[in-house]
mmCIF file of C-alpha atoms in Angstrom:
data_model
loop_
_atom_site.group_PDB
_atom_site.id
_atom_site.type_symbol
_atom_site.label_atom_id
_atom_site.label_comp_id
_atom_site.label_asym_id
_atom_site.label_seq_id
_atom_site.Cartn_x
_atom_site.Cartn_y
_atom_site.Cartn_z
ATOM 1 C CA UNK A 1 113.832 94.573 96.819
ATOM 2 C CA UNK A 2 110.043 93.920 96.468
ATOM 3 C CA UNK A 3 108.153 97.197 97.941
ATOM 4 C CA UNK A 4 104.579 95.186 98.632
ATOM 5 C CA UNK A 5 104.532 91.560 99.516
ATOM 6 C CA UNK A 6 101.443 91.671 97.697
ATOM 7 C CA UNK A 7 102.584 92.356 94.767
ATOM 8 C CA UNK A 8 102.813 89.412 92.025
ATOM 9 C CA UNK A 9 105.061 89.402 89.295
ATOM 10 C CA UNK A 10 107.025 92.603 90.093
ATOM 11 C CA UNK A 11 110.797 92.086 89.558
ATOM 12 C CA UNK A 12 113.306 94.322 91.881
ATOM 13 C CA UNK A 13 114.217 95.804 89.152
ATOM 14 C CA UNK A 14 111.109 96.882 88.548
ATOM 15 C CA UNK A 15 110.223 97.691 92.107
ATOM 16 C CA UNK A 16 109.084 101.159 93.613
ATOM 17 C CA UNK A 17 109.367 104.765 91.863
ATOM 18 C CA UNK A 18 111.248 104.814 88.007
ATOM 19 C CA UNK A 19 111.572 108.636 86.768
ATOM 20 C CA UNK A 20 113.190 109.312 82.989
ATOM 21 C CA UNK A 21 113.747 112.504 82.255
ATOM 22 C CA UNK A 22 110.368 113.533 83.930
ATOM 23 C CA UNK A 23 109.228 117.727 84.007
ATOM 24 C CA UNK A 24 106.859 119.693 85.034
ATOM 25 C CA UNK A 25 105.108 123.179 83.874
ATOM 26 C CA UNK A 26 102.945 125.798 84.348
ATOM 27 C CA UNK A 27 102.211 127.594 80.920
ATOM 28 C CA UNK A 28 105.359 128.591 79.686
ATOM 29 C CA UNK A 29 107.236 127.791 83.189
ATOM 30 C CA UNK A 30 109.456 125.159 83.515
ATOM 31 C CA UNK A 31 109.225 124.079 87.745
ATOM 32 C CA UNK A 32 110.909 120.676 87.448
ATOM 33 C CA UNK A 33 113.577 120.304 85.201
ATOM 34 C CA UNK A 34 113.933 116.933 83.370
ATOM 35 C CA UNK A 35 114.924 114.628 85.809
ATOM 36 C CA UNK A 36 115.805 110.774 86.399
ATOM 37 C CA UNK A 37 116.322 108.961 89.178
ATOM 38 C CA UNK A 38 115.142 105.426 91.266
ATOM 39 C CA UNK A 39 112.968 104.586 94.283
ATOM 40 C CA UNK A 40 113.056 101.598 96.097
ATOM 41 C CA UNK A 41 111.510 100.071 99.028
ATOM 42 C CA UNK A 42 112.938 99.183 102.209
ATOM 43 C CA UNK A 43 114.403 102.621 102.655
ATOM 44 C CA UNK A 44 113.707 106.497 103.806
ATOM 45 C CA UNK A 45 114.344 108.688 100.885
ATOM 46 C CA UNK A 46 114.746 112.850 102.177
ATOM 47 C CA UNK A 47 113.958 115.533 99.552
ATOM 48 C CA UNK A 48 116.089 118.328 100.351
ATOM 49 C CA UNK A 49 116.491 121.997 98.943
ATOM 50 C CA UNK A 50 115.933 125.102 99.486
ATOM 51 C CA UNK A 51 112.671 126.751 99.318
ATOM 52 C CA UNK A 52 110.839 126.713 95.823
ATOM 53 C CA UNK A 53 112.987 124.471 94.652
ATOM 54 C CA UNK A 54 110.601 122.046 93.603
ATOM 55 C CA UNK A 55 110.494 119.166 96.389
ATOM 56 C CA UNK A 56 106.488 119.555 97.003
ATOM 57 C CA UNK A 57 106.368 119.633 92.988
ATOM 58 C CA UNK A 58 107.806 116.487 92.758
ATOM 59 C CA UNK A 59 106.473 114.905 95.844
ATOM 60 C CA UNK A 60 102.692 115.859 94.222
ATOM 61 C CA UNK A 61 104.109 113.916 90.584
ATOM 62 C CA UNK A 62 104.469 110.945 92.655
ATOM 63 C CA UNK A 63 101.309 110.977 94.395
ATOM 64 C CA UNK A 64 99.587 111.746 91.291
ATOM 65 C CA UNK A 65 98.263 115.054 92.687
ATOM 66 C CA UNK A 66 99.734 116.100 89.525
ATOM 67 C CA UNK A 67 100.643 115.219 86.423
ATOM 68 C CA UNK A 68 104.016 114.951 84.632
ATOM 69 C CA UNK A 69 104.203 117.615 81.359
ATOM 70 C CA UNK A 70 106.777 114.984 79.875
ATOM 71 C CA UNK A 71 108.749 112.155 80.469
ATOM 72 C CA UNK A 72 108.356 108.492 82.111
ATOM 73 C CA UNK A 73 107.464 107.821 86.055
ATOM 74 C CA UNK A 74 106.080 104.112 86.197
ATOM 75 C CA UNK A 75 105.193 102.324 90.132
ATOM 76 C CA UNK A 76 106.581 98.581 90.348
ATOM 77 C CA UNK A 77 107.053 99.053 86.398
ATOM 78 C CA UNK A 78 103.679 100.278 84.952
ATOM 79 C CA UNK A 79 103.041 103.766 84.257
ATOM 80 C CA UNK A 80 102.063 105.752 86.915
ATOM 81 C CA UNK A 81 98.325 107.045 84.797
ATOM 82 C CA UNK A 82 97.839 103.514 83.998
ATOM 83 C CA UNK A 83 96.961 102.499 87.498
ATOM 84 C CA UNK A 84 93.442 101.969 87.985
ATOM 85 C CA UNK A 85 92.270 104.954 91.088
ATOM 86 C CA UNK A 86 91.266 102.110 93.947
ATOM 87 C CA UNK A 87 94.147 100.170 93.140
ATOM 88 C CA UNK A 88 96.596 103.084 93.338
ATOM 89 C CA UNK A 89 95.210 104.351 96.532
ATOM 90 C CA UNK A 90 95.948 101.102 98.200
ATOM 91 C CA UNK A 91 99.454 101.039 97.440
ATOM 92 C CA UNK A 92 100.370 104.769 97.930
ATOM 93 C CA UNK A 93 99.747 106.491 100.607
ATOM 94 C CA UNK A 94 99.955 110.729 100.560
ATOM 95 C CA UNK A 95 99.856 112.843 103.577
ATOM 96 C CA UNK A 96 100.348 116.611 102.279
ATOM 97 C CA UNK A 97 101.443 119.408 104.529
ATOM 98 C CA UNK A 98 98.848 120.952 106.042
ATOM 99 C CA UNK A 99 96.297 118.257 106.587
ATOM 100 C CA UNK A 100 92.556 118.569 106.981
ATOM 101 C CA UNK A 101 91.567 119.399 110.190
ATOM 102 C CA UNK A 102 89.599 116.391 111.854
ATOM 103 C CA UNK A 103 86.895 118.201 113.699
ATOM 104 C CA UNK A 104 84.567 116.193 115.551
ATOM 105 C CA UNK A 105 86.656 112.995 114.754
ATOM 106 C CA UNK A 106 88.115 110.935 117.179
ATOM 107 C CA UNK A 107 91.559 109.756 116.477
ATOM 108 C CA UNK A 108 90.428 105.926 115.650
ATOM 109 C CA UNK A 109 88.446 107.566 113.269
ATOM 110 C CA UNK A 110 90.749 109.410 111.673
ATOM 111 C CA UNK A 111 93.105 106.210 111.274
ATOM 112 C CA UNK A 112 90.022 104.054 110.249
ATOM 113 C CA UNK A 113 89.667 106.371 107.351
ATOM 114 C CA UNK A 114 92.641 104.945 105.614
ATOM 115 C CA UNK A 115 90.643 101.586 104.635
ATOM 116 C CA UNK A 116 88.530 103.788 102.607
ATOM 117 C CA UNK A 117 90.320 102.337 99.700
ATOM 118 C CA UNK A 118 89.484 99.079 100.736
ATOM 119 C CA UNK A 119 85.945 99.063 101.106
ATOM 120 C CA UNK A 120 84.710 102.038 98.995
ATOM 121 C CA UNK A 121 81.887 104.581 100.166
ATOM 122 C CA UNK A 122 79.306 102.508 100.140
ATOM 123 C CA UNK A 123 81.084 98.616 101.232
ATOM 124 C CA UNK A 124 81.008 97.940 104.953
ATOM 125 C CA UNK A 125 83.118 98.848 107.788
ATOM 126 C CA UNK A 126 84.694 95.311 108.427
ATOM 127 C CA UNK A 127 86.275 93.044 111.313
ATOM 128 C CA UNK A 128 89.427 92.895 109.130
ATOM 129 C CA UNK A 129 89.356 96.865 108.743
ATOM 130 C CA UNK A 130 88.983 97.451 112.566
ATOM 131 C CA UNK A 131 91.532 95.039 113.085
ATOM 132 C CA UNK A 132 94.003 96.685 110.163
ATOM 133 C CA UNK A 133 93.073 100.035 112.355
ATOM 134 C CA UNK A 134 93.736 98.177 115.973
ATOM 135 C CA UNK A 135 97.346 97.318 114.300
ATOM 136 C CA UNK A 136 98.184 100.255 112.708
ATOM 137 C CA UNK A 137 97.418 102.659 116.253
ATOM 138 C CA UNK A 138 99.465 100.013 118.060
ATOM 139 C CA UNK A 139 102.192 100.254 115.732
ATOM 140 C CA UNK A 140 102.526 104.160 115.739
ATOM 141 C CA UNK A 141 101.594 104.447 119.830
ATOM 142 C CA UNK A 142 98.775 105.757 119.527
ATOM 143 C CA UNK A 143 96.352 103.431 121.558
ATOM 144 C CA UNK A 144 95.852 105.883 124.112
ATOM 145 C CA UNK A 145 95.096 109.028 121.922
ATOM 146 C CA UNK A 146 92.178 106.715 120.301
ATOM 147 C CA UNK A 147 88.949 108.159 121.943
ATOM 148 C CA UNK A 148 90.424 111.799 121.829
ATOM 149 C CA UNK A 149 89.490 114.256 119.466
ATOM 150 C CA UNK A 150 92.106 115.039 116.672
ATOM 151 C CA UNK A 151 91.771 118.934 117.519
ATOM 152 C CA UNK A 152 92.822 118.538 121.227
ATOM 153 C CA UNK A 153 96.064 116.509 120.348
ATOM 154 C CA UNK A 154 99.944 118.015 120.922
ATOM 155 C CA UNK A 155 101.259 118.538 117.013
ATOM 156 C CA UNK A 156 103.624 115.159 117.457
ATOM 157 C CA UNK A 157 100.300 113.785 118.577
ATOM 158 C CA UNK A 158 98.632 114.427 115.626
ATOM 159 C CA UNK A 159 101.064 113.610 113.108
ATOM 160 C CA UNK A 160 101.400 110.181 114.863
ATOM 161 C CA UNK A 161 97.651 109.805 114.074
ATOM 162 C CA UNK A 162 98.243 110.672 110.183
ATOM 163 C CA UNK A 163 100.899 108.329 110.443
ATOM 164 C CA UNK A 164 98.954 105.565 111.540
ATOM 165 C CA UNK A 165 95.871 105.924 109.323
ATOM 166 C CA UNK A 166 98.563 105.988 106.487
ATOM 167 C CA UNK A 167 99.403 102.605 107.681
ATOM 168 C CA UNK A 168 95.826 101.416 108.014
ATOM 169 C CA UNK A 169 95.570 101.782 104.402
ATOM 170 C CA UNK A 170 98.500 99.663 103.962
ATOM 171 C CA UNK A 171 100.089 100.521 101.001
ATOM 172 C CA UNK A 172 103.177 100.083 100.147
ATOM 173 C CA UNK A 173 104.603 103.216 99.660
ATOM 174 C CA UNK A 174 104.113 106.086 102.104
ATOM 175 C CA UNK A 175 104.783 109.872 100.837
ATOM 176 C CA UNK A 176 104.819 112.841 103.091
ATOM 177 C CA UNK A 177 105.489 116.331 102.485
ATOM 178 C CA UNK A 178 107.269 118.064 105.120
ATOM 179 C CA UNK A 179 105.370 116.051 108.294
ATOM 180 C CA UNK A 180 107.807 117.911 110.888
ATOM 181 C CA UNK A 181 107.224 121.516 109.548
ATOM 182 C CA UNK A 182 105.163 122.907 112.956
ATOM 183 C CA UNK A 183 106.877 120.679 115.560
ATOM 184 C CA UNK A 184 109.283 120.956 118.006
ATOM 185 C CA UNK A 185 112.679 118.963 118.126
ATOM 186 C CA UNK A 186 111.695 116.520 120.420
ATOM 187 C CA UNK A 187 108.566 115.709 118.547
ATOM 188 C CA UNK A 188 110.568 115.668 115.457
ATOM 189 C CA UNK A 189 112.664 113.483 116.515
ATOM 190 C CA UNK A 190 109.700 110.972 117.445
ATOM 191 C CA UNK A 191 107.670 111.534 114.268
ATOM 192 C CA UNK A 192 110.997 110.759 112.489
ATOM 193 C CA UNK A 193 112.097 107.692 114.573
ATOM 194 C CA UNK A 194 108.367 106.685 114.167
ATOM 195 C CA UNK A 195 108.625 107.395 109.760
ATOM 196 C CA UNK A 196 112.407 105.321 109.811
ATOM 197 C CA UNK A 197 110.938 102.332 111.579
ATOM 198 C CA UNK A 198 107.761 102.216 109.263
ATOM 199 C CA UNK A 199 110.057 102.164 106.449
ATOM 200 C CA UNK A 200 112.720 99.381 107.759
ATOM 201 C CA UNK A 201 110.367 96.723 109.715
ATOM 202 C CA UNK A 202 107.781 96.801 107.056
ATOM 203 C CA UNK A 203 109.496 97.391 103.885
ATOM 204 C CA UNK A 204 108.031 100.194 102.879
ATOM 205 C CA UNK A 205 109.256 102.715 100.210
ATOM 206 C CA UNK A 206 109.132 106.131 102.311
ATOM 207 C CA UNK A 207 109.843 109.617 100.161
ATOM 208 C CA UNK A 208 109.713 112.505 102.740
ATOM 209 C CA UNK A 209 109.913 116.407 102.260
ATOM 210 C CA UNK A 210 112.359 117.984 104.640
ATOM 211 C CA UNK A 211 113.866 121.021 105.266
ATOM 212 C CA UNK A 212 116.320 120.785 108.295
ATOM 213 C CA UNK A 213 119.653 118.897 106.552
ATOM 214 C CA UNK A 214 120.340 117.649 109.527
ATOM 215 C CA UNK A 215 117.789 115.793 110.507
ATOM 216 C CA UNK A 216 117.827 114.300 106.645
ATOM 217 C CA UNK A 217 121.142 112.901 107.847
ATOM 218 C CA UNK A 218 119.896 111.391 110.875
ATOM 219 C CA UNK A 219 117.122 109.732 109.707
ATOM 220 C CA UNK A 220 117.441 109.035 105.604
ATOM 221 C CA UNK A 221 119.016 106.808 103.613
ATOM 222 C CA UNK A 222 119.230 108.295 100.060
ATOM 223 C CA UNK A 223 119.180 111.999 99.558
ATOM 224 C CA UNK A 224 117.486 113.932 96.398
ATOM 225 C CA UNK A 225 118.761 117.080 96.410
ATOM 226 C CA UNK A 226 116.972 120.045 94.411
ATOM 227 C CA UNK A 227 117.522 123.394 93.536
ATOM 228 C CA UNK A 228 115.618 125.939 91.118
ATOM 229 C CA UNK A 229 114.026 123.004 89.873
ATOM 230 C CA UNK A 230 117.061 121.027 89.075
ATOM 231 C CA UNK A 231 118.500 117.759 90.181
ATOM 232 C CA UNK A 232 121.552 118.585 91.509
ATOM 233 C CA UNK A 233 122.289 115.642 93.884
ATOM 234 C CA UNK A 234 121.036 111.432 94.308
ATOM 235 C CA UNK A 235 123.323 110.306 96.908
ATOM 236 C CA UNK A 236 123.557 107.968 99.799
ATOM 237 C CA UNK A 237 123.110 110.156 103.344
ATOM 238 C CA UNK A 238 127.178 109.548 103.713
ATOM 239 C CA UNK A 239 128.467 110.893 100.291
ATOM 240 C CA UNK A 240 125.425 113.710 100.355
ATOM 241 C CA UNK A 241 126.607 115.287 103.591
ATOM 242 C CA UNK A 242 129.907 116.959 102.199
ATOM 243 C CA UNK A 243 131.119 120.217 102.135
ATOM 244 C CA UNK A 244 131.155 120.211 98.338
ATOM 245 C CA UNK A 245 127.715 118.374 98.048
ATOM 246 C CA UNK A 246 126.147 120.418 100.178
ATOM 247 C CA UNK A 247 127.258 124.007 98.811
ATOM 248 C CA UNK A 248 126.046 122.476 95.718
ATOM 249 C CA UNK A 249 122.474 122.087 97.128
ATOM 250 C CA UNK A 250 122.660 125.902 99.326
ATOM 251 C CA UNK A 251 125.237 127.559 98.083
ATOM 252 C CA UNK A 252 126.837 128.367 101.566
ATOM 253 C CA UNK A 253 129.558 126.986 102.738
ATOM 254 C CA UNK A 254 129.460 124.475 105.414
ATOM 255 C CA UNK A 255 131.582 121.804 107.498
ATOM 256 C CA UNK A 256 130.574 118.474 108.769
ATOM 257 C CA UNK A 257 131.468 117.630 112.284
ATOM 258 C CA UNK A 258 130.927 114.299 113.735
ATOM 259 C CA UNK A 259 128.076 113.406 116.083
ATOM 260 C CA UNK A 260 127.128 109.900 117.660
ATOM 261 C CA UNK A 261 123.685 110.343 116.521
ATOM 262 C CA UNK A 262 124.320 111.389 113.546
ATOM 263 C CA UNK A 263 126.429 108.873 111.873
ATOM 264 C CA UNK A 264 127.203 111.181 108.413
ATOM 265 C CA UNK A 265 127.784 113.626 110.651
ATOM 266 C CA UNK A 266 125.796 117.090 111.543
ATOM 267 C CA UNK A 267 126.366 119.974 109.063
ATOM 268 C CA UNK A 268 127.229 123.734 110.002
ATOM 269 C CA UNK A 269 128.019 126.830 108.279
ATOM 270 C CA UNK A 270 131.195 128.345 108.127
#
């Protein structure tokens, strides 16, 4: 499963995220135990745990916000520091937790600013780049929020904004840490619905911080689990939500009952 049609010469084997035994430290602090797992496109991928376990940590390695104190990561098989910076930027995409505040921006600026990698700071605001921006605020809804300010939008409304100038920049992979933290369940919901569909209909490889398990099983496929910096859990959303998988992860125990929209079921505690 090839992550970016653009890519040339990637195998899917080769495809999306590759971690070996990858760590990370502060001084003499070990945050991210060695760990190894798989990315791929196509797909939502939920980082789950409780807090400090080492989800942003990881989530930062990827976007190269960090970098590893040991081990292998690679992107469509080369090393993640051997990717040149422009080249990088246009094939992941990293929306941290508490984004900058847009102030005096309009939302179609704000999305515009994702072809930044594209042209540079001093190449030209194109036709092609408007259009990439036209397509990426009709793809996310957000037509109508265009000649707004960022500051006077809902919190769903601005998160749909992020979300579209991630896809103006059309990479490949999109990585977001925690995007649902300050919103409501409804708007949850829609920023969720809105992250599954980017991921399905375009192919993209999507790796997203949560915290509510719940949600991770309505709207993920795969499931990394931390805890205390550990690995404890790469499953599929069906096998992850389990009594015995999820005291793993929170060390409470819980039942699953079903739900129709949840298909692997909503998770309680006992």
């Amino acid at each position: 499963m090839t992550i970016d049609h653009r890519a040339e010469s990637v195998t899917p084997e080769d495809s999306g995220f590759s971690l070996t035994d990858v760590r990370f430290d502060i001084g003499e602090t070990t945050i991210l135990h060695p760990l190894s797992a798989r990315i791929a496109g196509g797909q939502v991928l939920g980082l789950v745990g409780p807090n400090g376990s080492g989800k942003s940590t990881l989530l930062k390695l990827l976007a190269r916000q960090s970098a590893a104190s040991g081990g292998s990561l690679t992107f469509d098989g080369r090393p993640l520091a051997d990717w040149p910076a422009r080249e990088f930027a246009r094939r992941i995409a990293y929306l941290p937790q508490y984004p900058q505040a847009g102030t005096g921006l309009t939302s179609r600026e704000v999305v515009a600013l994702g072809r930044y990698p594209w042209h540079g700071p001093f190449g030209r605001f194109t036709a092609a780049d408007a259009a990439a921006t036209e397509e990426a605020m009709a793809l996310t809804g957000t037509r109508d929020l265009a000649d707004r300010d960022l500051d006077t939008l809902s919190g769903g409304e601005r998160q749909r904004v992020w979300l579209a100038m991630l896809v103006a920049q059309d990479a490949s992979c999109l990585l977001l840490d925690e995007p649902t933290s300050a919103l409501d369940v409804s708007h949850q919901i829609e920023v969720l619905s809105l992250i599954r569909r980017l991921a399905h209909e375009g192919r993209r490889c999507v790796v997203v911080v949560l915290h509510d398990v719940n949600m991770a099983s309505r709207f993920c496929d795969h499931v990394l689990a931390l805890r205390d910096g550990h690995l404890v859990a790469s499953e599929t959303v069906h096998r992850f939500m389990t009594p015995e998988c999820l005291h793993r992860v929170y060390r409470l125990d819980m039942q699953i009952l079903a739900h129709p929209q949840h298909p692997a079921g909503v998770a309680i505690a006992n």
